[in-house]
Coordinates of N, CA, C and O in Angstrom, one line a residue:
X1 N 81.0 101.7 75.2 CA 81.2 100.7 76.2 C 81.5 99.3 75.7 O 81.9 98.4 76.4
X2 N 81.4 99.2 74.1 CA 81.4 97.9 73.7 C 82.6 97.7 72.7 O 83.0 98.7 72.0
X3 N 83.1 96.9 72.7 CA 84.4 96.5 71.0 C 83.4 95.7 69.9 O 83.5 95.6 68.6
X4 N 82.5 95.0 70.9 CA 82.2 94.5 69.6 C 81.3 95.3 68.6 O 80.5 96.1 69.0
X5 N 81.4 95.1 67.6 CA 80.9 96.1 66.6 C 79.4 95.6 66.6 O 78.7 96.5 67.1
X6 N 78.7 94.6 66.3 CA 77.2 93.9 66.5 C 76.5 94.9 67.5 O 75.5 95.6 67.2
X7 N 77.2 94.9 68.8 CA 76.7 95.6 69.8 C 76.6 96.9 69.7 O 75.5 97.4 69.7
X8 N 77.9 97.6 69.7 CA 77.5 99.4 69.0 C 76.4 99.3 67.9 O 75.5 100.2 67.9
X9 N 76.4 98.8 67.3 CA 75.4 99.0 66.3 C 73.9 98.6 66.5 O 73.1 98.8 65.7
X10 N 73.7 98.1 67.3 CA 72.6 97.6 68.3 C 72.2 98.8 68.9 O 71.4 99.6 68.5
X11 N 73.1 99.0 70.1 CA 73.3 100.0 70.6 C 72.8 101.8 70.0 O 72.1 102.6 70.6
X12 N 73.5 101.9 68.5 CA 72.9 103.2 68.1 C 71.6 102.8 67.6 O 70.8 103.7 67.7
X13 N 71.1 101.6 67.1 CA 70.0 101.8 66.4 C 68.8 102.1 67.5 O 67.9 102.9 67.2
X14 N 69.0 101.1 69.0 CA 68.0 101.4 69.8 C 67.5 103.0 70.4 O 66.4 103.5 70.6
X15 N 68.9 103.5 70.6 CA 68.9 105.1 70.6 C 68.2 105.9 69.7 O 67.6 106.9 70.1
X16 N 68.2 105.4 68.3 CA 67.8 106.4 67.1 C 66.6 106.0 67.3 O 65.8 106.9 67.1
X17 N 65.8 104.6 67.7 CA 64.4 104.4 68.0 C 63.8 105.2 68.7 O 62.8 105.9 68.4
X18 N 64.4 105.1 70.4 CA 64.0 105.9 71.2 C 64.4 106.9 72.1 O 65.0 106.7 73.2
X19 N 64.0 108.4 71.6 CA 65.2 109.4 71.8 C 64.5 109.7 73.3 O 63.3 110.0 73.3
X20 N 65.1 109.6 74.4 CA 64.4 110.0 75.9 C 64.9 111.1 75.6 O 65.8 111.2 74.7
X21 N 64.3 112.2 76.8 CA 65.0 113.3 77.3 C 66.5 113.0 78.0 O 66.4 112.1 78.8
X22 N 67.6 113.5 77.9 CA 68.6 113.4 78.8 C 68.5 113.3 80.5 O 67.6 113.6 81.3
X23 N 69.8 112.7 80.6 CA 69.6 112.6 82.1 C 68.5 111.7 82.9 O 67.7 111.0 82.3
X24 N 68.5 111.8 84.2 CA 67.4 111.1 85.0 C 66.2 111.9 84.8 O 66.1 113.1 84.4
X25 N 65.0 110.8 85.4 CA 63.5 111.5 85.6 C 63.1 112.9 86.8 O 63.9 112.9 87.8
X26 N 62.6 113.3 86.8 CA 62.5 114.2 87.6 C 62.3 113.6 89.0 O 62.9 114.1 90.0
X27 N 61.6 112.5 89.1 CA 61.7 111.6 90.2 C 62.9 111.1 90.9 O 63.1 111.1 92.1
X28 N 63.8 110.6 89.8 CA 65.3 110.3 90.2 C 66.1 111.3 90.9 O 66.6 111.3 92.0
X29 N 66.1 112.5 89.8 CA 66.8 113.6 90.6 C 66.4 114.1 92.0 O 67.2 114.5 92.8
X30 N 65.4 114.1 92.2 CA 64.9 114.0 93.6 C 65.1 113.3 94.3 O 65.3 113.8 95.4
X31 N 65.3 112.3 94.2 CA 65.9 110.7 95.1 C 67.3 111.4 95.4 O 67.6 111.9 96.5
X32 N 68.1 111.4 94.2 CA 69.4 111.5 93.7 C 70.1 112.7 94.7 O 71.2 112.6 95.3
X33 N 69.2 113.9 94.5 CA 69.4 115.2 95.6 C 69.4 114.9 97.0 O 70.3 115.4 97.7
X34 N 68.3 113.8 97.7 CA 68.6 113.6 99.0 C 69.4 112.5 99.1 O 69.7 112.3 100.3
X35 N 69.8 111.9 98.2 CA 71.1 111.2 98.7 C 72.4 111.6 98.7 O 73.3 111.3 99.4
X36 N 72.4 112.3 98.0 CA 74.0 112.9 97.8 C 73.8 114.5 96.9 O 74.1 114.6 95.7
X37 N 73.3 115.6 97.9 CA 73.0 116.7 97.6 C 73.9 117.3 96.6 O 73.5 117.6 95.5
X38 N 75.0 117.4 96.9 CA 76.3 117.8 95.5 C 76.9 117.1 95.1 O 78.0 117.4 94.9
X39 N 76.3 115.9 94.7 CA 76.9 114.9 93.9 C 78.1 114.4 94.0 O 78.7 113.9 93.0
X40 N 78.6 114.4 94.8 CA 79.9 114.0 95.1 C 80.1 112.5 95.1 O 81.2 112.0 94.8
X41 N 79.3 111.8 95.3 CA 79.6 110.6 96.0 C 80.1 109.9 94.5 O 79.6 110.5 93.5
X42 N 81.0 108.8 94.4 CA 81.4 108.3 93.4 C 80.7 106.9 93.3 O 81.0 106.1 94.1
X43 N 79.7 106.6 92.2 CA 79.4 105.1 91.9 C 78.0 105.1 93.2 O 77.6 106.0 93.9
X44 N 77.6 104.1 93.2 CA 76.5 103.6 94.0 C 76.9 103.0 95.5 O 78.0 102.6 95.7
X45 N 75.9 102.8 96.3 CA 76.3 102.2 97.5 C 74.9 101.6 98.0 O 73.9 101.4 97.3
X46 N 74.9 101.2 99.4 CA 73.7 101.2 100.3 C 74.4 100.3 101.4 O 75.4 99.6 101.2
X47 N 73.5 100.5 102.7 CA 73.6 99.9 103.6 C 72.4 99.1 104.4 O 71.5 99.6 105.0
X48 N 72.7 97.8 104.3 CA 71.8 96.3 105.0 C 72.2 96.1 106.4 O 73.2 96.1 107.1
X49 N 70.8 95.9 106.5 CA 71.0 95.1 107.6 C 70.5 94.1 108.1 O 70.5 93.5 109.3
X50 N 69.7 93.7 106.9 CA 68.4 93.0 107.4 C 69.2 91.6 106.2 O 70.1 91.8 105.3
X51 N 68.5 90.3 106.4 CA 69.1 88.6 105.7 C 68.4 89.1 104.5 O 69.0 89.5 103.5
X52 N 67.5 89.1 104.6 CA 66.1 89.2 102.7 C 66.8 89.6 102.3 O 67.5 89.0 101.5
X53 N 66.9 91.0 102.5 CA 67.4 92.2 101.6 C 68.7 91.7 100.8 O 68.9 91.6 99.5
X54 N 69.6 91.3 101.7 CA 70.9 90.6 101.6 C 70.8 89.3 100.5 O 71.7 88.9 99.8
X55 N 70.0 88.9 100.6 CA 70.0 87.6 99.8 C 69.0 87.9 98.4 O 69.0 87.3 97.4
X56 N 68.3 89.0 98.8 CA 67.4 89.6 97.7 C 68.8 90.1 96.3 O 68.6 89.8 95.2
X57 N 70.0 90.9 96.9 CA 70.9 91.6 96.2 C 71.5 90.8 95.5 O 71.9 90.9 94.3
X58 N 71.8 89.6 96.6 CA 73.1 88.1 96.2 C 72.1 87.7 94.8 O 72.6 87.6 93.7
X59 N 71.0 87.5 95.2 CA 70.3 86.7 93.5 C 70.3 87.2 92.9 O 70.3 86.7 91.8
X60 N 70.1 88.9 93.0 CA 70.5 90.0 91.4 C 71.6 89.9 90.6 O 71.7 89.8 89.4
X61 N 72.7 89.9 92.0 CA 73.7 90.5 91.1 C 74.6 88.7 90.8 O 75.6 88.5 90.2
X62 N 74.0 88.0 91.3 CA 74.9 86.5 90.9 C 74.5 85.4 89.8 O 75.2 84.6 89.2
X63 N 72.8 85.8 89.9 CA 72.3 85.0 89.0 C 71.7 83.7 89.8 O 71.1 82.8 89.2
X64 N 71.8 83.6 91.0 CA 71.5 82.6 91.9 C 70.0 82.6 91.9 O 69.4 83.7 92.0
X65 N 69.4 81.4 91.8 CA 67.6 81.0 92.0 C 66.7 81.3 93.3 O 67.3 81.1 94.3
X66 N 65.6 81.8 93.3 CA 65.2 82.3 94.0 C 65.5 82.2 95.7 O 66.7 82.1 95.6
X67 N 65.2 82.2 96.6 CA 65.7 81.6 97.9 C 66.8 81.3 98.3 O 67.0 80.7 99.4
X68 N 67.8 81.7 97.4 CA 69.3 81.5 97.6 C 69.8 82.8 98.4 O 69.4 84.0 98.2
X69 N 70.7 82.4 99.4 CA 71.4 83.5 100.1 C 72.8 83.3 100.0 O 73.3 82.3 99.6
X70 N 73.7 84.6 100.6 CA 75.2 84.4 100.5 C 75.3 83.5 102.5 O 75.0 84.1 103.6
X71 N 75.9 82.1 102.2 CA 75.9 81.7 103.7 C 76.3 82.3 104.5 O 77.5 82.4 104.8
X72 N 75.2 83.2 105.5 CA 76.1 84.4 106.7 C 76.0 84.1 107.9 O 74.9 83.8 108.2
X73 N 77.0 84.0 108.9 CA 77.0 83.2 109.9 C 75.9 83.8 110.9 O 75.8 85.1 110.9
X74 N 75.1 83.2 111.8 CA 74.4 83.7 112.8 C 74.4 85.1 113.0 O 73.6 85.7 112.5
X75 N 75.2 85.8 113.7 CA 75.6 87.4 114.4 C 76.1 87.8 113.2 O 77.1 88.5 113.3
X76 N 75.8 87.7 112.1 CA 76.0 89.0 111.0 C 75.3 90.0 111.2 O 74.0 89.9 111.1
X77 N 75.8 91.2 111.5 CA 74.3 92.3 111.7 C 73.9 93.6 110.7 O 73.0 94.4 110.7
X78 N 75.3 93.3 109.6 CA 74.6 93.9 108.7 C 75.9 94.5 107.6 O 77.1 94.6 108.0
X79 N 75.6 94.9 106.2 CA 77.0 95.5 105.2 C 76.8 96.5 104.3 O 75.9 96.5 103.5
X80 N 77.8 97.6 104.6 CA 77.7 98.5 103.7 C 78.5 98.5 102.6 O 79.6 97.9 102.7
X81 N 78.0 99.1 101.2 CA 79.1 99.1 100.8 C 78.7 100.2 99.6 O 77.7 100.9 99.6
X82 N 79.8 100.1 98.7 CA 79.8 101.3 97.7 C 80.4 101.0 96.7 O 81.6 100.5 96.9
X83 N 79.9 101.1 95.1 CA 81.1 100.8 93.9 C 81.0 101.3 92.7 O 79.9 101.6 92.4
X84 N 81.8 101.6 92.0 CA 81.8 102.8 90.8 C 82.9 101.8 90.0 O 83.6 100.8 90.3
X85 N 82.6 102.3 89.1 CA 83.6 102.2 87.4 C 85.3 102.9 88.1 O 85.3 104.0 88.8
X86 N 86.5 102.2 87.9 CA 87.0 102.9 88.5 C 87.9 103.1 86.7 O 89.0 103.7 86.4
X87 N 87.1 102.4 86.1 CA 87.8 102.6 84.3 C 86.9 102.1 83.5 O 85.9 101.8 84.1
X88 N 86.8 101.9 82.0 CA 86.2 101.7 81.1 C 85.9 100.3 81.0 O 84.9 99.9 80.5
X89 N 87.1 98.9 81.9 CA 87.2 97.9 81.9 C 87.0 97.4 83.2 O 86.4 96.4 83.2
X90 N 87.5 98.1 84.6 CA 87.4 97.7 85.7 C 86.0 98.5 86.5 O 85.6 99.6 86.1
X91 N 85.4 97.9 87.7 CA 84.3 98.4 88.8 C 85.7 97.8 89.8 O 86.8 97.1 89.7
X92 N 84.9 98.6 90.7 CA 85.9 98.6 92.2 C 84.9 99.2 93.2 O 84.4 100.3 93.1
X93 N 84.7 98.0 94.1 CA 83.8 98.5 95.7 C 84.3 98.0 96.9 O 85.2 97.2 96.9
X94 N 84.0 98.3 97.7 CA 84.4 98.3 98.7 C 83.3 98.4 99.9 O 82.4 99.2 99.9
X95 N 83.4 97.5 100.9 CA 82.5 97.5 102.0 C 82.4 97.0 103.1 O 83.5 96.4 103.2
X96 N 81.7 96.8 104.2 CA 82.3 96.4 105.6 C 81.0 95.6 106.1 O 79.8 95.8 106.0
X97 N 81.7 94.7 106.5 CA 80.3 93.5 106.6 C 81.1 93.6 108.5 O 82.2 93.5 109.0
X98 N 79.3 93.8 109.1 CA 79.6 93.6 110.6 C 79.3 92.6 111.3 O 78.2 92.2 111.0
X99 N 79.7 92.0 112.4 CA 79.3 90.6 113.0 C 79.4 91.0 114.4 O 80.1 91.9 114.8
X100 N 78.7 90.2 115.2 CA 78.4 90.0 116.5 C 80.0 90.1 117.2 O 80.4 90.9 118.1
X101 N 80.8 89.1 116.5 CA 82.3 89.2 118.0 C 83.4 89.0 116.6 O 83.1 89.5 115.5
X102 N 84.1 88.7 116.8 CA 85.6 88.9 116.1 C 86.0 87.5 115.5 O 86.6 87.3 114.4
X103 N 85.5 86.7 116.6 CA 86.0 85.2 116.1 C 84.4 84.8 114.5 O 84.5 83.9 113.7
X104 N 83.7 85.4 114.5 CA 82.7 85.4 113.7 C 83.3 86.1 112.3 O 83.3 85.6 111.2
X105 N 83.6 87.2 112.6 CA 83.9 88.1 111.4 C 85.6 87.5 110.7 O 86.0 87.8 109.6
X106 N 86.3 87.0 111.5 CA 87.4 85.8 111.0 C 86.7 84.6 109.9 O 87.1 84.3 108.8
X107 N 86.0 84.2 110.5 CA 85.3 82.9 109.6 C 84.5 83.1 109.0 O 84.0 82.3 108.3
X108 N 83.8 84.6 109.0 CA 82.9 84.9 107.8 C 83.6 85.9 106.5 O 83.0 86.7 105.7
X109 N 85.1 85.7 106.5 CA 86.0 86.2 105.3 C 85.8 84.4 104.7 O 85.1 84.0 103.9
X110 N 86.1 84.1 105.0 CA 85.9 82.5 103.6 C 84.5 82.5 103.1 O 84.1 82.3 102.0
X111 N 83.8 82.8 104.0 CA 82.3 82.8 103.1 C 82.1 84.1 102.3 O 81.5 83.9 101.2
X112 N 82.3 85.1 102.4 CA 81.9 86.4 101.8 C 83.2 86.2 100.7 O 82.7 86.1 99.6
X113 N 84.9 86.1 100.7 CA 84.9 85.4 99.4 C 85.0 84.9 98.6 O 85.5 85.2 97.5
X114 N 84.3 83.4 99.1 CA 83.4 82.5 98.4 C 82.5 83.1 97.2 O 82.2 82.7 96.1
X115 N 81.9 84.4 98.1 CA 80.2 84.7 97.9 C 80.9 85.6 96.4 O 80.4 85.4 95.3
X116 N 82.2 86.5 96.6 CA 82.2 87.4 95.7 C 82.9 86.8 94.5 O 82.8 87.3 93.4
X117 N 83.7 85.4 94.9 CA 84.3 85.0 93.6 C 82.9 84.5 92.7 O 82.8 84.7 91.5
X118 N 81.9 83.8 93.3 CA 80.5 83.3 92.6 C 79.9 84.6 92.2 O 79.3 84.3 91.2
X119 N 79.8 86.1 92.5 CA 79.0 87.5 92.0 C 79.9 87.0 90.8 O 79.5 86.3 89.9
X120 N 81.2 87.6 90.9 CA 82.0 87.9 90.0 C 82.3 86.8 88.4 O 82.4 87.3 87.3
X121 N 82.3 85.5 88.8 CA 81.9 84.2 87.7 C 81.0 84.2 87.1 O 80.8 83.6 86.0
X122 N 80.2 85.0 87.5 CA 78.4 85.2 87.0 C 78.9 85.9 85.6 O 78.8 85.4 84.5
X123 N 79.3 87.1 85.9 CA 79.3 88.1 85.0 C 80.8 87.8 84.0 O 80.9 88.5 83.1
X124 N 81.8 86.8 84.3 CA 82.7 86.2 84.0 C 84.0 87.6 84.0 O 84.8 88.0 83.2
X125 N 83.8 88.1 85.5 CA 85.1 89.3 85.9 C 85.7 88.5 86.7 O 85.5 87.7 87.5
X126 N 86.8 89.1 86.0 CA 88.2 88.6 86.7 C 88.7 89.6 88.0 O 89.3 90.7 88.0
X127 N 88.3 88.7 89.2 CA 88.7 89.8 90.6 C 90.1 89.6 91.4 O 90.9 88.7 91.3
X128 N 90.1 91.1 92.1 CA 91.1 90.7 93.3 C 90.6 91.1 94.2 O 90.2 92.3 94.1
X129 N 90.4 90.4 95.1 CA 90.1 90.8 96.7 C 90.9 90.5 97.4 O 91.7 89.5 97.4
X130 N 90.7 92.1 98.5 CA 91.5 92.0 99.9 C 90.4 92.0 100.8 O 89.2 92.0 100.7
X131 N 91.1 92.0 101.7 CA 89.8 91.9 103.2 C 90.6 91.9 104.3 O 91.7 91.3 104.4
X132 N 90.1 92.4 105.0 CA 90.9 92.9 106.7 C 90.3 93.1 107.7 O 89.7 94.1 108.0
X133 N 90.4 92.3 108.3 CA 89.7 92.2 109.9 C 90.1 92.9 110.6 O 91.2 92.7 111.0
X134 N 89.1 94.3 111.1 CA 88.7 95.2 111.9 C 88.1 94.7 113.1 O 86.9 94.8 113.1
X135 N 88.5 94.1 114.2 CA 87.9 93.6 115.2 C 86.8 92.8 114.6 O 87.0 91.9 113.8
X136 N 85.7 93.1 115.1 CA 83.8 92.6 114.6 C 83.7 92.9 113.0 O 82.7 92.5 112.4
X137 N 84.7 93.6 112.3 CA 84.1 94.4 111.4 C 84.8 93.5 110.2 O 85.9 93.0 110.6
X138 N 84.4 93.1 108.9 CA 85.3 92.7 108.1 C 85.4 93.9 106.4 O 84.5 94.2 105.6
X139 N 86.6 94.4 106.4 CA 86.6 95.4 105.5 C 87.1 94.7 104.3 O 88.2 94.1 104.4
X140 N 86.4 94.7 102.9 CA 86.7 94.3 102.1 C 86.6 95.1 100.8 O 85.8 96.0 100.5
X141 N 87.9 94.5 100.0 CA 87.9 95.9 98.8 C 87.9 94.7 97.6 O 88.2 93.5 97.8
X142 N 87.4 95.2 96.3 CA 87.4 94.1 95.4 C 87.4 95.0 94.0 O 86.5 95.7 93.7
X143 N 88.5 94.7 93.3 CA 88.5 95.3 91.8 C 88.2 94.3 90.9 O 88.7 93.2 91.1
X144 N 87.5 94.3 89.9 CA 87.1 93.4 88.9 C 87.7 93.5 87.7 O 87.1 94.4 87.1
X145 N 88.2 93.2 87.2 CA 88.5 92.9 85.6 C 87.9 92.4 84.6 O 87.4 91.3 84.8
X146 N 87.5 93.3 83.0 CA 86.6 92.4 82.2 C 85.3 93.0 82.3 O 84.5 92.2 81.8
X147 N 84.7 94.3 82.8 CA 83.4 94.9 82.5 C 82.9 94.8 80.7 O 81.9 94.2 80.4
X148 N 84.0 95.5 79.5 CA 83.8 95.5 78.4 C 83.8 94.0 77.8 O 83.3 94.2 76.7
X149 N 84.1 92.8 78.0 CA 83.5 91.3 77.9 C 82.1 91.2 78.5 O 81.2 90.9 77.7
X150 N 81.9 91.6 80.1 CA 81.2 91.2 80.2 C 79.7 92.3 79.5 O 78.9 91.7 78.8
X151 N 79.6 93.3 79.5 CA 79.1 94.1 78.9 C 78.4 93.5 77.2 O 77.2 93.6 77.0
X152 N 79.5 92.8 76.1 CA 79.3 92.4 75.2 C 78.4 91.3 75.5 O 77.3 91.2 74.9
X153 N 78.8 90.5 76.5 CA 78.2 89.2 76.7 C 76.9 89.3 76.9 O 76.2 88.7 76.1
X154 N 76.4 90.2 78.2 CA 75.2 90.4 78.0 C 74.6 90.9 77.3 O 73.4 90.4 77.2
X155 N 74.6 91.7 76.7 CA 74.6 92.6 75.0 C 73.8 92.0 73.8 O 72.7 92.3 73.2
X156 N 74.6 91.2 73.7 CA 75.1 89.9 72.5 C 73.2 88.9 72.9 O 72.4 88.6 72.0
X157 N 73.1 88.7 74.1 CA 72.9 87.2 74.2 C 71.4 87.7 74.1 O 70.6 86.8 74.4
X158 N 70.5 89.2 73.6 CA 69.5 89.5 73.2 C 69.3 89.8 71.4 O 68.3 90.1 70.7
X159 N 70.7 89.5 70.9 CA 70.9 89.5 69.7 C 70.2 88.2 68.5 O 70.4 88.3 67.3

């Protein structure tokens, strides 16, 4: 996953410290089975509907301080979405943020990406977003560039 060499070597020694069993816990795979019985599904997903949750994810995955949310207009009622490795250097997700009426889900494309160029700066990936207004619905696709930087970066910065 890494070029830099510091990091592979980090990387094997923590391995040779601690050899787990392969694969997920027995617990996982159980989770794992009722979500996606034949494994088909590609990469991770979920679906919100609730603000907390929503703002609980934005501070994981952005780095944003506690009580921070992505600004969502009033009648947001909720976003699914889904994202996988679509290569060794790129992630790619895609998801549909729903709103109350149409003129909402128009003016909540500048805030959402706003919201994803700040995810994406976090981890220092280089994105492209589209997005396409579905009536109420706003469908957005986002490829990232720069997993293997950013990967090192955080790597590195326990070194």
């Amino acid at each position: 996953l890494s070029r830099d060499v510091r990091v592979v070597k980090t990387l094997i020694d923590r391995l040779k410290k601690a050899a787990s069993p392969a694969g997920p816990s027995a617990k996982m795979e159980d989770l794992l089975r009722e979500i996606d019985p034949r494994r088909e599904m590609p990469g991770y997903g979920a679906l919100i509907n609730e603000r907390a949750s929503v703002a609980s994810i934005w501070q994981g995955v952005s780095g944003a301080p506690e009580g921070s949310e992505i600004s969502l207009p009033e009648s947001f009622k909720g976003v699914g979405f889904r994202f996988g490795f679509s290569s060794a250097d790129t992630i790619r997700g895609e998801g549909d943020f729903y709103f109350g009426d149409e003129g909402t889900a128009e003016g909540g494309s500048r805030q959402i990406g706003a919201a994803i160029q700040r995810m994406c700066a976090h981890f220092h990936l280089k994105p492209q977003v589209v997005m396409e207004q579905q009536g109420s619905r706003l469908h957005v696709v986002v490829e990232a560039r720069g997993v293997q930087d950013a990967i090192d970066r955080i790597l590195t910065k326990g070194l």
